[in-house]
XYZ file of C-alpha atoms in Angstrom:
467
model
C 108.388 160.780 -60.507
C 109.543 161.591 -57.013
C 108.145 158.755 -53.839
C 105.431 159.837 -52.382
C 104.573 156.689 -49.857
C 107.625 156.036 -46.950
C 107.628 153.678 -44.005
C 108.285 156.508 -42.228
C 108.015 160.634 -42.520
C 109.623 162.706 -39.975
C 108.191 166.386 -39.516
C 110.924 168.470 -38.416
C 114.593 168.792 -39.239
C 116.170 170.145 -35.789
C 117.719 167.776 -33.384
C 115.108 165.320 -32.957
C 113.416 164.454 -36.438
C 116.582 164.714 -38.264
C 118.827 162.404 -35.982
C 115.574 160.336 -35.674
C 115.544 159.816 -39.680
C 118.902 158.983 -39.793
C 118.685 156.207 -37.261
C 115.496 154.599 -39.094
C 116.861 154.959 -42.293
C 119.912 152.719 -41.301
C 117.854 150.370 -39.632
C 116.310 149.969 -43.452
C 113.434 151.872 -43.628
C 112.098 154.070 -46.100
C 112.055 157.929 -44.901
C 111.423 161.254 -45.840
C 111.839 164.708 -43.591
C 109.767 167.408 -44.075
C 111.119 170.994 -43.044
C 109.815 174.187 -43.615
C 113.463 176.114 -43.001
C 115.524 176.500 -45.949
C 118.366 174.663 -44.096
C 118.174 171.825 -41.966
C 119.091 171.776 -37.985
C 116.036 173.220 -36.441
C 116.105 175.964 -33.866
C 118.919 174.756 -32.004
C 121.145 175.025 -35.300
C 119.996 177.744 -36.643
C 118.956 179.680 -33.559
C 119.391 178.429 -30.703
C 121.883 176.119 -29.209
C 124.959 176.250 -32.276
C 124.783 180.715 -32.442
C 124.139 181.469 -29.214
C 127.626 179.127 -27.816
C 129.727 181.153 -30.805
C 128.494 184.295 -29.582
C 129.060 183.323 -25.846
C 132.737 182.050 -27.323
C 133.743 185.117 -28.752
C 132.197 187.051 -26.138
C 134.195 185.015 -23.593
C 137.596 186.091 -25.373
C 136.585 190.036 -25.689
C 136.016 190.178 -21.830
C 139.218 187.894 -20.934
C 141.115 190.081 -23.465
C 139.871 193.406 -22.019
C 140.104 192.140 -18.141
C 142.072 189.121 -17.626
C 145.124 188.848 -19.947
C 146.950 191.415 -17.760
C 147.122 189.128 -14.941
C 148.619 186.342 -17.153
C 152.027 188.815 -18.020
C 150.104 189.495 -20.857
C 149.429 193.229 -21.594
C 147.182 193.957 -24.883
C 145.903 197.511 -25.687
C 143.459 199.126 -27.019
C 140.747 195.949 -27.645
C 138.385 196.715 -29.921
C 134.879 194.731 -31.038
C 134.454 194.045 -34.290
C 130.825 192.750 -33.968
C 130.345 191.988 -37.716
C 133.186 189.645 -37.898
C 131.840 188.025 -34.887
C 128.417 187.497 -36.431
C 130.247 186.878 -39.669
C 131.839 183.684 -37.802
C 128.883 182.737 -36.211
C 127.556 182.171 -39.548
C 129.689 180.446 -40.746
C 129.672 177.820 -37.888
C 126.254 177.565 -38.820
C 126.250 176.825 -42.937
C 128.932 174.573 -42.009
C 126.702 172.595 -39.339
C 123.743 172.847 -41.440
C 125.296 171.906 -44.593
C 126.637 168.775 -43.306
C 123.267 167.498 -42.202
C 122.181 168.192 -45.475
C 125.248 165.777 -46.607
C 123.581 163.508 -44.009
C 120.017 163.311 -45.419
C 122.148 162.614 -49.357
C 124.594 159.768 -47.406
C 121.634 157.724 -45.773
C 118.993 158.283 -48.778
C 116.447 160.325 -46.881
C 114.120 162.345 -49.360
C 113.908 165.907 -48.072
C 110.769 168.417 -48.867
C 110.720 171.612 -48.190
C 107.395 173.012 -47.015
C 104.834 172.971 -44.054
C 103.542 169.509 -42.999
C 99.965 169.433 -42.484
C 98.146 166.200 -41.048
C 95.476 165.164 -43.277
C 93.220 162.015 -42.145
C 94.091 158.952 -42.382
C 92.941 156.634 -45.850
C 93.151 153.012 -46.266
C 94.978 152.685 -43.169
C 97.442 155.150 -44.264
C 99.050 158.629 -42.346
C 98.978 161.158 -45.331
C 100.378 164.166 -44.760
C 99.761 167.510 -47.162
C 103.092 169.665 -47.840
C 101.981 173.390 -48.247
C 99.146 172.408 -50.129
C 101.492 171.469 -53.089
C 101.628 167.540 -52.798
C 100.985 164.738 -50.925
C 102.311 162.025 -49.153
C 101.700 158.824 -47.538
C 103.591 156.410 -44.730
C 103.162 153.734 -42.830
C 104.306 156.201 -39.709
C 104.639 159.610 -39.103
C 106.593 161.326 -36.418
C 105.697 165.156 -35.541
C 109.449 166.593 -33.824
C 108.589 170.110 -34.810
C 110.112 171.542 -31.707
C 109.013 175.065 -30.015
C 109.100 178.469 -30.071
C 109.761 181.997 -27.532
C 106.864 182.251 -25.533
C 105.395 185.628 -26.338
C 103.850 187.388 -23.811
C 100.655 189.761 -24.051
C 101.997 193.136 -23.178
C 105.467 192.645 -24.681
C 104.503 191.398 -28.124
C 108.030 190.709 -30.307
C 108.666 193.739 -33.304
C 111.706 192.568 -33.643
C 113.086 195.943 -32.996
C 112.753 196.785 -29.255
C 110.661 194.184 -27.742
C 112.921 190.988 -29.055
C 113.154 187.422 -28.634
C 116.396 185.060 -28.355
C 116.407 184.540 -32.038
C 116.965 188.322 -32.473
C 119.088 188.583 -29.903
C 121.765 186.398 -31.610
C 121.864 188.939 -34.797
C 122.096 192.421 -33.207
C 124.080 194.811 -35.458
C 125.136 197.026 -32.766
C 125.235 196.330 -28.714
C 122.569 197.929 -26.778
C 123.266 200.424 -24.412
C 121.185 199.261 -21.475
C 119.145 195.694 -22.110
C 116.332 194.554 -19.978
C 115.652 190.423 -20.126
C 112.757 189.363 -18.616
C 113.217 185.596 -17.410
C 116.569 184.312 -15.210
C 116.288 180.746 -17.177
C 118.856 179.806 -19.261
C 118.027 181.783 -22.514
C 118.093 184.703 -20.400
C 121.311 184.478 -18.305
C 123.098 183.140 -21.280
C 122.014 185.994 -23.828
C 122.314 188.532 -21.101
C 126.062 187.905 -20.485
C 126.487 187.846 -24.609
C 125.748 191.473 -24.403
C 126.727 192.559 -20.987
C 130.824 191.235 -21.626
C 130.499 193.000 -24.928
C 129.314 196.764 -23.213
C 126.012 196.680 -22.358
C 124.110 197.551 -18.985
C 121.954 194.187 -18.527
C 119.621 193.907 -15.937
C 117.742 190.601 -15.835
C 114.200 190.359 -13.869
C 112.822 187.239 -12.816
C 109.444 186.387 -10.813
C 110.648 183.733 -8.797
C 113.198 183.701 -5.816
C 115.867 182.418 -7.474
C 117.759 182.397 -11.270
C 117.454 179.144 -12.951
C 114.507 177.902 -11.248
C 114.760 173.992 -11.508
C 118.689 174.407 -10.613
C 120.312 173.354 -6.985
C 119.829 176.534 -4.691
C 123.220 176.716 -3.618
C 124.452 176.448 -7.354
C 122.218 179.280 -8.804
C 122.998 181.851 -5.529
C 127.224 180.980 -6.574
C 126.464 181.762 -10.399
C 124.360 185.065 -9.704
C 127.399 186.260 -7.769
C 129.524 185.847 -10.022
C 127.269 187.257 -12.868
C 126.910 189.966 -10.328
C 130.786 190.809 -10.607
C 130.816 190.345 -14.141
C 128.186 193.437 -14.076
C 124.503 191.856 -14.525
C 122.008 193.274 -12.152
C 119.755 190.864 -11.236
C 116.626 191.397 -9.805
C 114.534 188.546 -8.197
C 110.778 188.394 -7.197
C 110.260 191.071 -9.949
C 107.681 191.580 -12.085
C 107.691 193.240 -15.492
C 104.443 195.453 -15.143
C 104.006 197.463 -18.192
C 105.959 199.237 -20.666
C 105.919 202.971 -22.845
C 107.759 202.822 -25.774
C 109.264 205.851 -26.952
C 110.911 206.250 -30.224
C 114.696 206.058 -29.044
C 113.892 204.280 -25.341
C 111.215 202.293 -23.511
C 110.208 202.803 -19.989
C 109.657 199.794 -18.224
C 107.285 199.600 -14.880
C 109.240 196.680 -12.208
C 107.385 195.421 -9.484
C 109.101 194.080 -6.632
C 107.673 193.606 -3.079
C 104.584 195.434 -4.293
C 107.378 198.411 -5.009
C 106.788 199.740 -8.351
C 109.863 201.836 -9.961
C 110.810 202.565 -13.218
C 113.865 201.300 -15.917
C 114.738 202.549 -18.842
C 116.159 200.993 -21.535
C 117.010 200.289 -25.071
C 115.341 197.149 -25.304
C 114.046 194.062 -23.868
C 114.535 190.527 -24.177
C 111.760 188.519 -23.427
C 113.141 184.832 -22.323
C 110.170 183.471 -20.240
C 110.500 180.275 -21.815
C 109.460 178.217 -25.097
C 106.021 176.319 -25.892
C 105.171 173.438 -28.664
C 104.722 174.133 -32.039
C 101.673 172.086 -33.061
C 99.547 175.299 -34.850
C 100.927 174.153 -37.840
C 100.281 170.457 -38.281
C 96.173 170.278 -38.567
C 95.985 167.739 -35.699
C 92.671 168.078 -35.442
C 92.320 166.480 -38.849
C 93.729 163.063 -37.111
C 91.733 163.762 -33.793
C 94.565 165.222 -31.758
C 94.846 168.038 -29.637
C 97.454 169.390 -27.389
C 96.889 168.754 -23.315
C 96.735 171.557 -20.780
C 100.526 172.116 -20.897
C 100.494 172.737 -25.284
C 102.029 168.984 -25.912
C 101.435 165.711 -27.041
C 100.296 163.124 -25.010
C 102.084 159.866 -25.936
C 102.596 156.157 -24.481
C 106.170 154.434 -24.076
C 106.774 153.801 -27.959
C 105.964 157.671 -28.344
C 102.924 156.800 -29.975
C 100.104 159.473 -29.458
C 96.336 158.666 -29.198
C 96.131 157.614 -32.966
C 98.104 154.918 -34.421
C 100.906 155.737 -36.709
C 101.374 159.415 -35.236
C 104.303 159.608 -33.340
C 105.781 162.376 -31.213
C 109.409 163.649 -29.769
C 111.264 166.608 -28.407
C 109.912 169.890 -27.368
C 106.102 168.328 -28.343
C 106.288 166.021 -25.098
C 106.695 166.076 -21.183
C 110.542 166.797 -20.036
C 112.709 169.033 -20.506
C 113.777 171.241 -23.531
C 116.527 169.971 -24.661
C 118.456 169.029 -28.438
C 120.107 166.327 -26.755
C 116.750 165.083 -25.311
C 114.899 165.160 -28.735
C 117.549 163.248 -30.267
C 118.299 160.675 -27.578
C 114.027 160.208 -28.439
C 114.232 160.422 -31.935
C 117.342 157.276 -31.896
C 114.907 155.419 -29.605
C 111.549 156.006 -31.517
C 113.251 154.717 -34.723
C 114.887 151.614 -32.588
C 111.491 150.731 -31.091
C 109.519 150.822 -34.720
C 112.212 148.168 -35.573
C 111.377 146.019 -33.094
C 114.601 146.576 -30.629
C 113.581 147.000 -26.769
C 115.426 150.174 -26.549
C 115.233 152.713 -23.011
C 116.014 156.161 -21.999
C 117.519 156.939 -18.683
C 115.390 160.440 -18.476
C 116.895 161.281 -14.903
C 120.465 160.921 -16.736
C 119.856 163.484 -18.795
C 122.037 166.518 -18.254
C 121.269 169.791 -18.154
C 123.861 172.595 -19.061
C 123.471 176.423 -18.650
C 126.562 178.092 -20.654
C 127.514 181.065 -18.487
C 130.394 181.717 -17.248
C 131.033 179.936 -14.758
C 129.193 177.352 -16.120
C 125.921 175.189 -14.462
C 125.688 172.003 -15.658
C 123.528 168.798 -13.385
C 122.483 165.401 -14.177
C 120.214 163.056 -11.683
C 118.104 164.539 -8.775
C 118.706 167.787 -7.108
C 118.273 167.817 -2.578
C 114.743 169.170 -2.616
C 113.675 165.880 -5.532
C 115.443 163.620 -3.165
C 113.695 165.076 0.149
C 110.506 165.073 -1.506
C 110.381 161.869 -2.658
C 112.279 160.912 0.912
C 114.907 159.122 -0.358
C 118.110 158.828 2.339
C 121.227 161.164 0.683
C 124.603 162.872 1.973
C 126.284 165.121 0.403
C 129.910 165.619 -0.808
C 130.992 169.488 -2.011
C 133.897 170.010 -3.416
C 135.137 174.002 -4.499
C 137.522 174.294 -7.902
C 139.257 177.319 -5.775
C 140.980 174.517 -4.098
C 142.121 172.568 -7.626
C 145.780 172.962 -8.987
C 144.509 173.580 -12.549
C 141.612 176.119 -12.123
C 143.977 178.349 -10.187
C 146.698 177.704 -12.967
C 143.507 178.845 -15.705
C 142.311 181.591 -13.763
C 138.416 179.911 -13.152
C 138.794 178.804 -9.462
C 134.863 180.293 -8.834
C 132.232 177.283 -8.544
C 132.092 173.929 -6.735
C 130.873 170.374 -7.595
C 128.279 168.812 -5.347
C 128.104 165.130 -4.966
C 124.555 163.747 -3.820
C 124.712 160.081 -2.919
C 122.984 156.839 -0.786
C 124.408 156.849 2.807
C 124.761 153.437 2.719
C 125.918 151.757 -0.706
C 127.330 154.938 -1.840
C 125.195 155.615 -5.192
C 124.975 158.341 -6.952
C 121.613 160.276 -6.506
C 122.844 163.355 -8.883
C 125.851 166.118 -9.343
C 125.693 169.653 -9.623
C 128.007 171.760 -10.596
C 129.084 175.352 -11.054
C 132.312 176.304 -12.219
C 134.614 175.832 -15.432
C 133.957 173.811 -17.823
C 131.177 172.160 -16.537
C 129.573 171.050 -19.784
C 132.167 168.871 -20.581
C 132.751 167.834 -16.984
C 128.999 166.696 -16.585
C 129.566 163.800 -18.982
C 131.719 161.848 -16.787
C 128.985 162.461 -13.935
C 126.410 161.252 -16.598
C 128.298 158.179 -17.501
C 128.581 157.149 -13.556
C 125.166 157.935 -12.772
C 123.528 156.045 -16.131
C 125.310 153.245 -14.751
C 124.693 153.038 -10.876
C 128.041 154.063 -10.157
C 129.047 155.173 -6.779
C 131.118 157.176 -4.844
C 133.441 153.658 -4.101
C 133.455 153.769 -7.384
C 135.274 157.345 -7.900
C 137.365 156.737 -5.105
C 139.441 154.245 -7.015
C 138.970 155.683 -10.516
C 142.644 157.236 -10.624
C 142.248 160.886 -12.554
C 145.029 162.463 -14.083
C 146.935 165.399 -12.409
C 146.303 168.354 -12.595
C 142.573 168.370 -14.037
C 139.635 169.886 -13.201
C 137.791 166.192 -13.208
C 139.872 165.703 -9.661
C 137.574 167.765 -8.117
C 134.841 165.692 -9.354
C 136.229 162.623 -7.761
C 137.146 164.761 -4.119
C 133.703 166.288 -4.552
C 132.819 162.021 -4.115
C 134.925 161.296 -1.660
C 133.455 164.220 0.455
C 130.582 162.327 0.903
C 131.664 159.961 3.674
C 134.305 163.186 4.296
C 137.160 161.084 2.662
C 138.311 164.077 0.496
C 142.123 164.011 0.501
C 142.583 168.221 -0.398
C 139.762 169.506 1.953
C-alpha cells in the first residue's frame, strides 16, 4: 500500500513546487507532489515560458531567412513555412523537458499523484489534503505553488476559437491574417511578434502610455520602434471597447483619446495579464482566503495564516516569474530544514523575449527617484560594439544606474541582443554590491557584446573608452 503521510506535500508541479520538492527531498525529507496535468512542468513548461521561446526561435530564423540573409552574401529563395513542423518541434522540446522532470521526481524518490489537491482541515495536528475525492493524504507541511492563469476579461470571454488566450496562441494550425492582442506586457509583445514575423497583420492595444509598463521608459519607446519596423502597430492609451463577432471576422470597437474607430480582424489575443489559481484548493476549509490582489498572504518562512500551509510563486506578492517560484520553492524547503536561507528579490531579473530583447535587474530611474536615492547614469548603445555590427543586431543600448559616490550598482536595463543571457552578469554584480570600479577592471573578452556592458559602467562617471 502506497504512503499516504509525508513531511512534506507540494501542490503544483511547474517551476516552483517541483524544484521546491526536489530541494526538500535532498535535504531528507519525505515528499510527495500533487499535479493535476498529465505531465509535469506547470504552465511555464507546458505553456508558457519552454513553447512560446521555440516558437519565438523558429520564428526568429523564418524572418532572418526571408529578410536578412541577403545582406550576409547569402541569397536563399523561395522560403517557405512549414508551421506543422514548427509546432511538431516545439513539442518535442516540451516531452523532452517534461519527461526529464518526471526522471527527476523517480531519481530523488518523490511520490507523484495525479489529481486536484483539495485542502481539507486539519486533524490531530495534521495538513490533510483530499486528491479528486479519490484518496487522502496527510503531512507534516503542505506547500500550495499552483501558479496562475490568463486573466479573462468580461466582454472577451476565451472560445478558444476567435477570442484566445496565450495558451492557444502557441498551437495555431494556420497564421491569422490580421491578429488583434489586447495588452503590450510581455505575453503580448512576445506572442504578437510569433505571428507577425510569420505573416500576420498584428496590431497590439494597450491602455497605458507605454508597452511594458513596469519597464525603463527609454527602453520600452527603443523596443516599440523597432517592433514598429518589424511591422507591429502599436497603439497606446487604447481601449478595447466592444466587439461583433461574425462568423469569418470580428469587429472590434478601439477607443483612443475618447476617438472610437473600428478594426477588424481574425482574432484576438487577450494578454492583460495572469491571476492566482487558488479556486481549486478549498482554502476555506483551513480558514484561508485570498487578499484584495487574489494571493496568499504569507510571513518570511512563506508560511500563510495557518501553520503548516505554505505558499510560493504566482500565489504571492512579486512578480510572475518561473525563476522567481523556484528561487522560493529552493528557499522554502532550506528554511523548513532549519538553514537561514535569503532571497535578493530586487536581483531578480526580468526578461521580455522580443527581438531586440528587454531584459533588467535592480531598480529602474523613477524607483530610485521615488524612493530619493542619489543615482547617475551610464548608457551605452550596441550600434557602437564590434560584434553586434559583425551579427547584424546593433539596435538597443545598456543603461547603467549607479551611486554617485561609491559607484554601486542601483540596476541595468537593457534593450538589444541577447539580453537574456547578458542580464546574468548584471545580476551577479548587482546580488553582490558590485560597482561600476568594479567593471572597470573586470577585463572582457574582445569582441563581445558583454563590452558594452562594462562601457555602459564606465559611462557613469563618463569614463567610456568607445563613446
Amino acid at each position: 500500500m502506497a504512503e499516504t503521510n509525508y513531511d512534506l506535500i507540494v501542490v503544483g508541479g511547474g517551476p516552483g513546487g517541483y524544484v521546491s520538492a526536489i530541494r526538500a527531498a535532498q535535504l531528507g525529507f519525505t515528499v510527495a507532489l500533487v499535479e493535476k496535468r498529465n505531465t509535469l512542468g506547470g504552465v511555464c513548461l507546458n505553456e508558457g515560458c519552454i513553447p512560446s521561446k521555440a516558437l519565438l526561435e523558429s520564428s526568429e530564423h523564418f524572418a532572418r531567412a526571408r529578410h536578412e540573409l541577403k545582406e550576409h552574401g547569402i541569397d536563399v529563395t523561395d522560403v517557405k513555412l512549414n508551421l506543422k513542423q514548427m509546432m511538431v518541434r516545439k513539442e518535442e522540446i516540451i516531452n523532452k523537458l517534461t519527461g526529464g522532470i518526471a526522471g527527476l521526481m523517480k531519481k530523488n524518490k518523490i511520490k507523484v499523484f495525479k489529481g486536484i489537491g483539495e485542502l481539507l482541515p486539519k486533524k490531530d495536528d495534521l495538513c490533510r489534503l483530499n486528491i479528486s475525492d479519490q484518496q487522502e493524504l496527510t503531512a507534516n507541511n503542505i506547500l500550495l505553488a499552483t501558479g496562475s492563469e490568463a486573466i479573462e476579461l468580461k466582454h472577451l470571454p476565451f472560445d478558444g476559437e476567435k477570442i484566445i488566450n496565450a495558451r492557444d496562441a502557441l498551437s495555431l494550425t494556420e497564421v491569422p491574417q490580421r491578429l488583434l492582442v489586447v495588452g503590450g506586457g510581455v505575453i503580448g509583445l512576445e506572442m504578437g511578434s510569433v505571428w507577425s514575423r510569420l505573416g500576420a497583420e498584428v496590431t497590439v492595444v494597450e491602455m497605458l502610455e507605454q508597452i511594458l509598463p513596469q519597464t525603463d521608459p527609454q527602453v520600452a519607446q527603443t523596443l516599440q520602434r523597432s517592433l514598429k519596423k518589424q511591422g507591429l502597430e502599436i497603439r497606446l492609451k487604447t481601449r478595447l471597447e466592444k466587439i461583433d463577432v461574425g462568423d469569418k471576422e470580428i469587429t472590434a470597437t478601439l477607443n483612443s483619446k475618447d476617438k472610437e474607430e473600428e478594426l477588424v480582424c481574425d482574432k484576438i489575443l487577450v494578454a492583460a495579464g495572469r491571476r492566482a489559481r487558488t479556486d481549486e484548493l478549498n482554502l476555506e476549509a483551513v480558514g484561508l482566503q485570498p487578499n484584495k490582489a487574489g494571493q496568499l498572504d504569507i510571513d518570511d518562512n512563506f508560511q500563510t495564516a495557518t501553520p503548516g500551509i505554505y505558499a510560493i510563486g504566482d500565489l504571492v506578492a512579486g512578480p510572475m516569474l518561473a525563476h522567481k517560484a523556484s528561487d522560493e520553492g529552493v528557499v522554502f524547503a532550506e528554511r523548513l530544514a532549519g538553514q537561514a536561507a535569503t532571497i535578493n528579490y530586487p536581483g531578480i531579473p526580468a526578461v521580455t523575449y522580443t527581438w531586440p530583447e528587454v531584459a533588467s535587474v535592480g531598480h529602474t530611474e523613477e524607483q530610485l527617484k521615488e524612493n530619493d536615492v542619489s543615482y547617475k547614469a551610464g548608457k551605452f548603445f550596441f550600434s557602437a560594439s564590434g560584434r553586434a555590427l559583425c551579427n547584424g543586431t546593433t539596435d538597443g543600448f545598456i543603461k547603467v544606474l549607479a551611486d554617485p559616490d561609491s559607484g554601486r550598482i542601483h540596476g541595468v536595463h537593457i534593450v538589444g541582443p541577447h539580453a537574456s543571457e547578458l542580464i546574468a552578469t548584471a545580476a551577479t554584480v548587482y546580488s553582490f554590491a558590485g560597482s561600476v570600479h568594479d567593471l572597470a577592471v573586470t577585463s572582457h573578452a574582445h569582441p563581445t557584446l558583454s563590452e558594452v556592458f562594462k562601457e555602459a559602467a564606465l559611462a557613469v562617471n563618463k569614463e567610456a573608452i568607445h563613446a
